[in-house]
PDB file of C-alpha atoms in Angstrom:
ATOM      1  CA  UNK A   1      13.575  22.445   6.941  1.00  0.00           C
ATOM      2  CA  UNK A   2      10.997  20.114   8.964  1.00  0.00           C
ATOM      3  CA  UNK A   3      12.072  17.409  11.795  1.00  0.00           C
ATOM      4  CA  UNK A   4      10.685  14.767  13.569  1.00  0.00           C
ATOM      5  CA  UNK A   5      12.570  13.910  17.056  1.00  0.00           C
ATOM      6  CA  UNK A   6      12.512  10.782  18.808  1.00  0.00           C
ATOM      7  CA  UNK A   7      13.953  10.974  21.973  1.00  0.00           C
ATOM      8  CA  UNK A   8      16.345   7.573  23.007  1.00  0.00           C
ATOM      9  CA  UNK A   9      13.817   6.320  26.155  1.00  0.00           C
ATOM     10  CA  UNK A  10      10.412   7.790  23.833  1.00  0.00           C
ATOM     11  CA  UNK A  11      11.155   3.963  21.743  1.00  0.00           C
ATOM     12  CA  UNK A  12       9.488   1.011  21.778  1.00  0.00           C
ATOM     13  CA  UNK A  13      10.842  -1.727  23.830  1.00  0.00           C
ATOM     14  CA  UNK A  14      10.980  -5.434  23.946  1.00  0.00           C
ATOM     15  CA  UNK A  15      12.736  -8.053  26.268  1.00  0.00           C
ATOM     16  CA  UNK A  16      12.212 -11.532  25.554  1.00  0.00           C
ATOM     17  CA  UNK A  17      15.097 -12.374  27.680  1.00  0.00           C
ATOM     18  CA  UNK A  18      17.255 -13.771  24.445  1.00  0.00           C
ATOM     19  CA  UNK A  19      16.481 -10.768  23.138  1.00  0.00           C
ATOM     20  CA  UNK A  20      16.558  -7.211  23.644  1.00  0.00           C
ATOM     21  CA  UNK A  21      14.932  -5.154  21.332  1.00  0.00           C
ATOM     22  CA  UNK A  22      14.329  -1.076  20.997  1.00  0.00           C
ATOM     23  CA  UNK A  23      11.534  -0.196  17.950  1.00  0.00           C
ATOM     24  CA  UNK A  24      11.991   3.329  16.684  1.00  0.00           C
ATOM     25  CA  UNK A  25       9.487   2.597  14.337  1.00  0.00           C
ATOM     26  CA  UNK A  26       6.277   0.504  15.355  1.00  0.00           C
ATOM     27  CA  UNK A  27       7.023  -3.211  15.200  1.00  0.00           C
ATOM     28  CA  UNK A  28       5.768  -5.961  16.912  1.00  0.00           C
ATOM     29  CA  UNK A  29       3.795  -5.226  19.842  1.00  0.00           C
ATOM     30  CA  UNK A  30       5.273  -2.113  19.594  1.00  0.00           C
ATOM     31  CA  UNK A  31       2.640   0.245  17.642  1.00  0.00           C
ATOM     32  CA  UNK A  32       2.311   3.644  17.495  1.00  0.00           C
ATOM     33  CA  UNK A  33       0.393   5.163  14.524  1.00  0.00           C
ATOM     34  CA  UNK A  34       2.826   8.495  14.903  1.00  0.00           C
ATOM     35  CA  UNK A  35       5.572   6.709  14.086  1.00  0.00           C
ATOM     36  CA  UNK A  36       5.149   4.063  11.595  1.00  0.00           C
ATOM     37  CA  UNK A  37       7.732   4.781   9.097  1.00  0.00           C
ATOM     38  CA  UNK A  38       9.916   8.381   7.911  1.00  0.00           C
ATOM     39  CA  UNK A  39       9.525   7.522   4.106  1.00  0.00           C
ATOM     40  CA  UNK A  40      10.729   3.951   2.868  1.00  0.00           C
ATOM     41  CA  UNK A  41      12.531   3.577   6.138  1.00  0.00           C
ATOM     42  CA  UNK A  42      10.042   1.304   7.475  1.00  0.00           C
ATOM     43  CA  UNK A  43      12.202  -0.299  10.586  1.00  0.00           C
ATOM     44  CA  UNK A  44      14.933   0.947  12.608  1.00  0.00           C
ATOM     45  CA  UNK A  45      15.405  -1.683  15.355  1.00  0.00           C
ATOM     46  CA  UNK A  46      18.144  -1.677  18.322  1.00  0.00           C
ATOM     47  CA  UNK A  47      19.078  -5.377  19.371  1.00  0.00           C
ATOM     48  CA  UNK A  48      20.975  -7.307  21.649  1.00  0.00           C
ATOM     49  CA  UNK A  49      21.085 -10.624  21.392  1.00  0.00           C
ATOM     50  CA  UNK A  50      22.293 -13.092  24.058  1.00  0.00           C
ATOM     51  CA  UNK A  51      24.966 -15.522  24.031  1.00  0.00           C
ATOM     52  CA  UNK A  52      24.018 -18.705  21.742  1.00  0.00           C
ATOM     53  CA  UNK A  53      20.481 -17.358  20.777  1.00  0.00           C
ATOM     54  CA  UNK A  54      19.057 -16.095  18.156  1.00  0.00           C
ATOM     55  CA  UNK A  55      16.032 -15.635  15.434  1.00  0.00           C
ATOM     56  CA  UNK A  56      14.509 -19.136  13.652  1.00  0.00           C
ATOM     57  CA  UNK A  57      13.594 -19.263  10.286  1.00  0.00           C
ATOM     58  CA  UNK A  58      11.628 -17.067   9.175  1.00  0.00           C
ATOM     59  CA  UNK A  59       9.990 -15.451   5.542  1.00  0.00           C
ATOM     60  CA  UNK A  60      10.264 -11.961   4.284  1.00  0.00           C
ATOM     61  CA  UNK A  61       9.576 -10.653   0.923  1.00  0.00           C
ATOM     62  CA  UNK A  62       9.409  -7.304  -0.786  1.00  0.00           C
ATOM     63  CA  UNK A  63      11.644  -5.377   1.600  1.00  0.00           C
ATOM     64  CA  UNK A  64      15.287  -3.875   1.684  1.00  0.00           C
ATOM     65  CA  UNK A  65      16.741  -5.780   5.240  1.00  0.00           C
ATOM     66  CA  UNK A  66      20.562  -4.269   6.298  1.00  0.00           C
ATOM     67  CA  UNK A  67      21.889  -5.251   9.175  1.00  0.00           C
ATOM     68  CA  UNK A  68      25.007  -3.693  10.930  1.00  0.00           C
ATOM     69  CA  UNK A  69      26.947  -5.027  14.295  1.00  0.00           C
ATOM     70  CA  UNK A  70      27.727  -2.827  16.427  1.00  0.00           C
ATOM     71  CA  UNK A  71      29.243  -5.705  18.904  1.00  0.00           C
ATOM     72  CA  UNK A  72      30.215  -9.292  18.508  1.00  0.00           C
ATOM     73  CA  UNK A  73      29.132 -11.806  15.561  1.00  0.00           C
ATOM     74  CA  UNK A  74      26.054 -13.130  14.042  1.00  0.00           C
ATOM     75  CA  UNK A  75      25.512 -15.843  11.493  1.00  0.00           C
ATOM     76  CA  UNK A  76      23.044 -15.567   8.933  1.00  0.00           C
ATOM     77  CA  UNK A  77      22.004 -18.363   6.883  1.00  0.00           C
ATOM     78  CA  UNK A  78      19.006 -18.308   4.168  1.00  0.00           C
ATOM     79  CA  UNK A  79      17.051 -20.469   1.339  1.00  0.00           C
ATOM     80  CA  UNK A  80      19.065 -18.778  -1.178  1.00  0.00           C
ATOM     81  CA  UNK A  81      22.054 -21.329   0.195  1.00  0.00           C
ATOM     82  CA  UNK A  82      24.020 -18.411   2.145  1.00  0.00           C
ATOM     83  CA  UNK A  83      25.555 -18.774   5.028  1.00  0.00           C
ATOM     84  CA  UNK A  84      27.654 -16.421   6.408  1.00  0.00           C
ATOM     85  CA  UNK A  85      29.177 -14.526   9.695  1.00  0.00           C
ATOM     86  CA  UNK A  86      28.565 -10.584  10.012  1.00  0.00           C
ATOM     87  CA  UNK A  87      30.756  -8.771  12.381  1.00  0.00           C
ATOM     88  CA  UNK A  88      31.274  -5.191  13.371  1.00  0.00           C
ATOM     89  CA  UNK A  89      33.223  -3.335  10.629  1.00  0.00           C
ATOM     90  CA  UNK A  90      30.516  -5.000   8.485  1.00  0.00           C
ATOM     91  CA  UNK A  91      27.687  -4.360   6.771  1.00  0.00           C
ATOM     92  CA  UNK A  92      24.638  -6.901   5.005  1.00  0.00           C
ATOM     93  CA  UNK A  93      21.831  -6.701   2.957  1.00  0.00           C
ATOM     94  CA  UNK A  94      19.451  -8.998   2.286  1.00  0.00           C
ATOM     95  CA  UNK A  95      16.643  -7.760  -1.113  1.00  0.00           C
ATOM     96  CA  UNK A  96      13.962 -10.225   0.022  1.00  0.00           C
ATOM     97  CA  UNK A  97      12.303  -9.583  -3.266  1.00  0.00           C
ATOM     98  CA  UNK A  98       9.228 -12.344  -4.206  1.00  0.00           C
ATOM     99  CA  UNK A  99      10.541 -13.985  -0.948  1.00  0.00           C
ATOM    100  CA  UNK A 100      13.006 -15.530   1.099  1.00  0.00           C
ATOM    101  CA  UNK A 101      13.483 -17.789   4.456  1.00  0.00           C
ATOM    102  CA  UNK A 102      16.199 -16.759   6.619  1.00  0.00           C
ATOM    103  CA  UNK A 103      17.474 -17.050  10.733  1.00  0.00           C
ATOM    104  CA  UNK A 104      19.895 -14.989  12.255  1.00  0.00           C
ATOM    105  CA  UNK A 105      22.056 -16.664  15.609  1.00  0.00           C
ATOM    106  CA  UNK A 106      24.988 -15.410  17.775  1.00  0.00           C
ATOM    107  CA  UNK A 107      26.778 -18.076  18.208  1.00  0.00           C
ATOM    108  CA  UNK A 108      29.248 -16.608  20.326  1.00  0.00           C
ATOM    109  CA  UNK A 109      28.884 -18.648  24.245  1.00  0.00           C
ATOM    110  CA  UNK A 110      30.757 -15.632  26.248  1.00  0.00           C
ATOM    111  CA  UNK A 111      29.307 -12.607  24.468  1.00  0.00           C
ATOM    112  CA  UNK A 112      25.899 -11.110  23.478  1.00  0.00           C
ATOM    113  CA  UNK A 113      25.717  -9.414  19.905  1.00  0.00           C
ATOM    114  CA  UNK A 114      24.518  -5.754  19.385  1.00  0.00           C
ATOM    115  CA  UNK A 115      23.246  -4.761  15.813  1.00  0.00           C
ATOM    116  CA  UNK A 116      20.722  -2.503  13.850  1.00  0.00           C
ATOM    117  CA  UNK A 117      18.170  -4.232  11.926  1.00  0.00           C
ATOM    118  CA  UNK A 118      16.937  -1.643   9.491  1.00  0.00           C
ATOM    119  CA  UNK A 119      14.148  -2.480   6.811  1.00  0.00           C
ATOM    120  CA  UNK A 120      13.793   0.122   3.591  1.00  0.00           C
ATOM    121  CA  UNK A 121      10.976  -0.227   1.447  1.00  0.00           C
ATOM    122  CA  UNK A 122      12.077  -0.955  -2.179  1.00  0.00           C
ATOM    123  CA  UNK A 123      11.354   1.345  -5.424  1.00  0.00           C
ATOM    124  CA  UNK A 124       9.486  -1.935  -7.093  1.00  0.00           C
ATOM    125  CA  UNK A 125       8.248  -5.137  -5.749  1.00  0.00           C
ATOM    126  CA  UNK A 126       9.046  -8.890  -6.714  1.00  0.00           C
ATOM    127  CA  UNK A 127      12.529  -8.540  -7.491  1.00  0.00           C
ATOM    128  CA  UNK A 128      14.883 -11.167  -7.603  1.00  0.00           C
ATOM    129  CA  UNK A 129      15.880 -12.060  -3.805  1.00  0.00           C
ATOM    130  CA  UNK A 130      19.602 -11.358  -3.235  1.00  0.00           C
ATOM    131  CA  UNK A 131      22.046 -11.103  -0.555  1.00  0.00           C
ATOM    132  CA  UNK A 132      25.059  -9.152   0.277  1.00  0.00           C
ATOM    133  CA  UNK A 133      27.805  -8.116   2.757  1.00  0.00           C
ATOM    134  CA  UNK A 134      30.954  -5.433   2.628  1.00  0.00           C
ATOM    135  CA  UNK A 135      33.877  -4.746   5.261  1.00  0.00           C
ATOM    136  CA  UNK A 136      33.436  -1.185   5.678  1.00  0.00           C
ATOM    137  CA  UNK A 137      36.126  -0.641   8.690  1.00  0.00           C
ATOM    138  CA  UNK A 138      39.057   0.128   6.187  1.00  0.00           C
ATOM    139  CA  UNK A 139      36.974   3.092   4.261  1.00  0.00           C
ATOM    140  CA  UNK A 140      36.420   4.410   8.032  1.00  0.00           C
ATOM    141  CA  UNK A 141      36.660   8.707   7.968  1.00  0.00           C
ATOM    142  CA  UNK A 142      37.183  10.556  10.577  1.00  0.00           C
ATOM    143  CA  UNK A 143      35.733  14.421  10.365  1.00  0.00           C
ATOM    144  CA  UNK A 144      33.983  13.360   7.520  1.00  0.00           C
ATOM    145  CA  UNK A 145      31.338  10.739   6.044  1.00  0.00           C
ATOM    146  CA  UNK A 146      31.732   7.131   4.900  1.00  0.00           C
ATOM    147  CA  UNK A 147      28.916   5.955   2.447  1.00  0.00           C
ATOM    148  CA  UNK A 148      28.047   2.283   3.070  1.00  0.00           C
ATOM    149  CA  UNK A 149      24.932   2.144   0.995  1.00  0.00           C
ATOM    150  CA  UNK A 150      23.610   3.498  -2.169  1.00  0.00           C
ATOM    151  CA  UNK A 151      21.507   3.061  -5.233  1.00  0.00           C
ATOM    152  CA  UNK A 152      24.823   1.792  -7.134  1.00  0.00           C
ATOM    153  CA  UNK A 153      26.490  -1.569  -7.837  1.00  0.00           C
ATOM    154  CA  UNK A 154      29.261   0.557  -8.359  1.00  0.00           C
ATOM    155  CA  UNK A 155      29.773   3.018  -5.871  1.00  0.00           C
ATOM    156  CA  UNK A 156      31.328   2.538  -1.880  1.00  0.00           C
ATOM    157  CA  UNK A 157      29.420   0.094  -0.074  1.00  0.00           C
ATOM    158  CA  UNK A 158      26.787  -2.443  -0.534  1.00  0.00           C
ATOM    159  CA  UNK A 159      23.796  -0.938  -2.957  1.00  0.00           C
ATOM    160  CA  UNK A 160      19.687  -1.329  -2.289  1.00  0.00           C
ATOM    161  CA  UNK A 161      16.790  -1.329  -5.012  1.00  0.00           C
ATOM    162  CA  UNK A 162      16.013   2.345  -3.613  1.00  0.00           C
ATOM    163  CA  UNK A 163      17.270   5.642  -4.219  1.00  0.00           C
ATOM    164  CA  UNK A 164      18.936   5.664  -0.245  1.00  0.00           C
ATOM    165  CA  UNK A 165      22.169   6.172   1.070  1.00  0.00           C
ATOM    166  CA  UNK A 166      23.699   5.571   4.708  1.00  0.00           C
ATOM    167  CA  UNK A 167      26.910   7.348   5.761  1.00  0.00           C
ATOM    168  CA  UNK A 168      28.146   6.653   8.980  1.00  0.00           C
ATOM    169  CA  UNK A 169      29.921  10.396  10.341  1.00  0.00           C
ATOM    170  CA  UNK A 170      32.641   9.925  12.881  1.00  0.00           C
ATOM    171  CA  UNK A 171      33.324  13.120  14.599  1.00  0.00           C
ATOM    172  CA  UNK A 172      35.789  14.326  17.100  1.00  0.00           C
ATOM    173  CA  UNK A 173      34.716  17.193  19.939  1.00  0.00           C
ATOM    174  CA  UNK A 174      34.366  20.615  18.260  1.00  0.00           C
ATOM    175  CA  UNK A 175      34.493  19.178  14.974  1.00  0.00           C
ATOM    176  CA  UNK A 176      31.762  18.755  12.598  1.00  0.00           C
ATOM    177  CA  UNK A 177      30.376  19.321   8.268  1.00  0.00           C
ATOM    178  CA  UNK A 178      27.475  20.011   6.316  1.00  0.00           C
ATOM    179  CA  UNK A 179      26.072  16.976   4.814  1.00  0.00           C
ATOM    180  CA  UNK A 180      24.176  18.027   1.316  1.00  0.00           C
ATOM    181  CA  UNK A 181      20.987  15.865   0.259  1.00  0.00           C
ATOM    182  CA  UNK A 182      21.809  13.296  -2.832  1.00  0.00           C
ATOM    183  CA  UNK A 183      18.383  13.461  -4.385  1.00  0.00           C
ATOM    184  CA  UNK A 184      15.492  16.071  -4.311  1.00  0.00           C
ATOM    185  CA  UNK A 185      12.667  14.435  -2.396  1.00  0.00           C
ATOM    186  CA  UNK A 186      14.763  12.633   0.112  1.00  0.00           C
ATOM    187  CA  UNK A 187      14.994  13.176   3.729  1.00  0.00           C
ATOM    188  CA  UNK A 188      17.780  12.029   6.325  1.00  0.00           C
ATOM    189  CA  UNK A 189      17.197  10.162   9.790  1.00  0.00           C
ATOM    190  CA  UNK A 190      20.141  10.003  11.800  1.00  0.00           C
ATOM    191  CA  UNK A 191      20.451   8.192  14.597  1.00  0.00           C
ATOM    192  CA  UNK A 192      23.389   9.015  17.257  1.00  0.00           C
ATOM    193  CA  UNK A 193      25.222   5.794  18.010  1.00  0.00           C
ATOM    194  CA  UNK A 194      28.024   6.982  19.945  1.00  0.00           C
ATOM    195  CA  UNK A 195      28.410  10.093  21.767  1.00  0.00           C
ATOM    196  CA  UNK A 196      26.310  13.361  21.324  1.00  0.00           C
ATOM    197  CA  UNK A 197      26.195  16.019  18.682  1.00  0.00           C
ATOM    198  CA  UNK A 198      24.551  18.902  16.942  1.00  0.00           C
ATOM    199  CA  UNK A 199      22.368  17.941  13.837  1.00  0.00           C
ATOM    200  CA  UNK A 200      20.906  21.099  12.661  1.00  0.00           C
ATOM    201  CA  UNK A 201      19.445  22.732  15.487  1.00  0.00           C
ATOM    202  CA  UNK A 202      18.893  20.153  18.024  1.00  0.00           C
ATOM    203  CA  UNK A 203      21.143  18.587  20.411  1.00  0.00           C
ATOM    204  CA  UNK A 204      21.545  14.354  20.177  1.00  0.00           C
ATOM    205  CA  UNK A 205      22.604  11.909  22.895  1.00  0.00           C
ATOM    206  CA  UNK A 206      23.173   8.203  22.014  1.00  0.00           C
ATOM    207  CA  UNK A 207      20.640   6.612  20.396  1.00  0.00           C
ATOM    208  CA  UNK A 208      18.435   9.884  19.786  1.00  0.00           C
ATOM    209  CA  UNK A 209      16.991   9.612  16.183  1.00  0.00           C
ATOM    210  CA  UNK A 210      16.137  13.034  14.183  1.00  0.00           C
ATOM    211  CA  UNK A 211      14.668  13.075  10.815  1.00  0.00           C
ATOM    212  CA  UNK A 212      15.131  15.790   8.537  1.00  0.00           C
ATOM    213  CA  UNK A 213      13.410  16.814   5.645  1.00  0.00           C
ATOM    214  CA  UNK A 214      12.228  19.396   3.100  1.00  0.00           C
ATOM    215  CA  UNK A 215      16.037  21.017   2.909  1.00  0.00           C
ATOM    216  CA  UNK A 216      19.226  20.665   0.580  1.00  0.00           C
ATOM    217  CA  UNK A 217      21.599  20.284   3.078  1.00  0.00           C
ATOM    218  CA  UNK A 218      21.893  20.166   7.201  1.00  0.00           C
ATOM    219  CA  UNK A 219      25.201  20.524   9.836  1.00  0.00           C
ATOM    220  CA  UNK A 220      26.787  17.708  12.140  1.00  0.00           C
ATOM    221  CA  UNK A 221      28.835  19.288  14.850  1.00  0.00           C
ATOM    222  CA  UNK A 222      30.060  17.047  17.553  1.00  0.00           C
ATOM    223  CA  UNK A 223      29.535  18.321  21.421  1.00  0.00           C
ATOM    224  CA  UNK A 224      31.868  15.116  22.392  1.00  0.00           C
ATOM    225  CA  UNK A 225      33.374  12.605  19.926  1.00  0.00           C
ATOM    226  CA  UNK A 226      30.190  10.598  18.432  1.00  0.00           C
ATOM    227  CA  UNK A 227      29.577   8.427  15.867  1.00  0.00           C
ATOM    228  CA  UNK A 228      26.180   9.164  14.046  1.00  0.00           C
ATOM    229  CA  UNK A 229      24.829   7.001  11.182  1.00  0.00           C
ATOM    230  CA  UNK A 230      22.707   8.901   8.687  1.00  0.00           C
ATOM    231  CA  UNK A 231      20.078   6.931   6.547  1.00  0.00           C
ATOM    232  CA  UNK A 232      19.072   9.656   3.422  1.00  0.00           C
ATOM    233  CA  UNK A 233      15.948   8.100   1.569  1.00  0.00           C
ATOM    234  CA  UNK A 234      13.103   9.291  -0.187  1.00  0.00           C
ATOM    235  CA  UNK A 235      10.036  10.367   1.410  1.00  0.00           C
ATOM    236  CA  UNK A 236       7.302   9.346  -0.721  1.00  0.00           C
ATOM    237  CA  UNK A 237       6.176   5.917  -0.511  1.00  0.00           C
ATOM    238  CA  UNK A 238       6.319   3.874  -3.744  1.00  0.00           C
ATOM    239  CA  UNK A 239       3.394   3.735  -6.087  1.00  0.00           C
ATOM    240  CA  UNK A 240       2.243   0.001  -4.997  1.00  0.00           C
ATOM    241  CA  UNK A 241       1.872   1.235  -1.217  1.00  0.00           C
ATOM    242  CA  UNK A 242      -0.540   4.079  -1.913  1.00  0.00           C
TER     243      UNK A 242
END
């Protein structure tokens, strides 16, 4: 088994007064040739965003872009004609494929909104831009993993054009399980959202990340009761990066 540990306060870190941003990965100003990806996860970002701000219009294309609250609301609108309101319990994706224009606002006046902005590199480039989002509170397990993401149209969650999949583990003091590695070739970041626990052999507070690699399967055991969400994808970078 290998690891890579990035420490909560070792992140990147932007305040642009509407917005309040942590950078696992280099983004932005934020660069750091140690850390610019772990496999196709290519962004892991940790924002707050303040009361009736938000992000303009801008393009993407030829990335995987899910976004899940962790507080409050945020609207989302796009050129594909969406428009749409993601809260926590919720989970969107956004394949921005041969390209797409989108802006993201909380238009809540009395509260700021807290979500992860997580880009994944997809398997092929120039697909067809799409856009998705899924309640995931009611499929919530405690002691145990919830898959909100996967290769499948079919399967829990809402599905990417990569061979990933996110669980989020909700785990009570003293309690914990061995998570087991969908595909050969993939490795697991998990980043500690709530609480603190043990992932293999290393000890996570909030907002820790550890990536784990080059192993079949690894153990969650909560020190207190955490919530932990764990992003499996492959580590080898698609043919039309190299």
């Amino acid at each position: 088994m290998k690891t890579v540990y990035h420490k909560a306060d070792s992140r990147g870190h932007a305040d642009h007064g509407w917005l309040n941003s942590y950078h696992t990965f280099s983004f932005a100003g934020y660069q750091n040739r140690e850390r610019s990806n772990f496999g196709v996860l290519r962004i892991l970002n940790d924002d707050t965003v303040s009361q009736g701000m938000g992000f303009g219009t801008h393009p993407h294309k030829n990335m995987e872009i899910i976004s899940i609250p962790l507080e409050g609301n945020l609207e989302h609108k796009d050129s594909m004609g969406t428009t749409a309101v993601i809260r926590k319990g919720e989970i969107q994706v956004m394949s921005a494929g041969t390209g797409v224009m989108h802006s993201e606002y909380n238009q809540n006046k009395d509260e700021a909104v807290k979500f992860l902005q997580i880009w994944v590199f997809p398997r092929e480039e120039n697909v067809e831009p799409r856009y998705d989002q899924k309640s995931i509170k009611d499929g919530e397990k405690i002691n145990g993993f919830q898959q909100i993401l996967s290769p499948d149209k079919n399967e829990d969650g809402v599905w990417i054009h990569q061979d990933a999949w996110f669980n989020l583990a909700n785990f009570t003091i003293g309690n914990g399980k061995n998570y087991t590695i969908n595909k050969k070739g993939n490795g697991v970041y998990a980043f500690v959202l709530k609480g603190s626990a043990k992932v293999g052999d290393r000890i996570l507070n909030e907002k820790d990340g550890l990536g784990i690699w080059d192993t079949q399967s690894f153990n969650i055991e909560a020190v207190e009761d955490t919530e932990i969400l764990l992003m499996e994808v492959p580590m080898d970078l698609p043919a039309y990066l190299k």
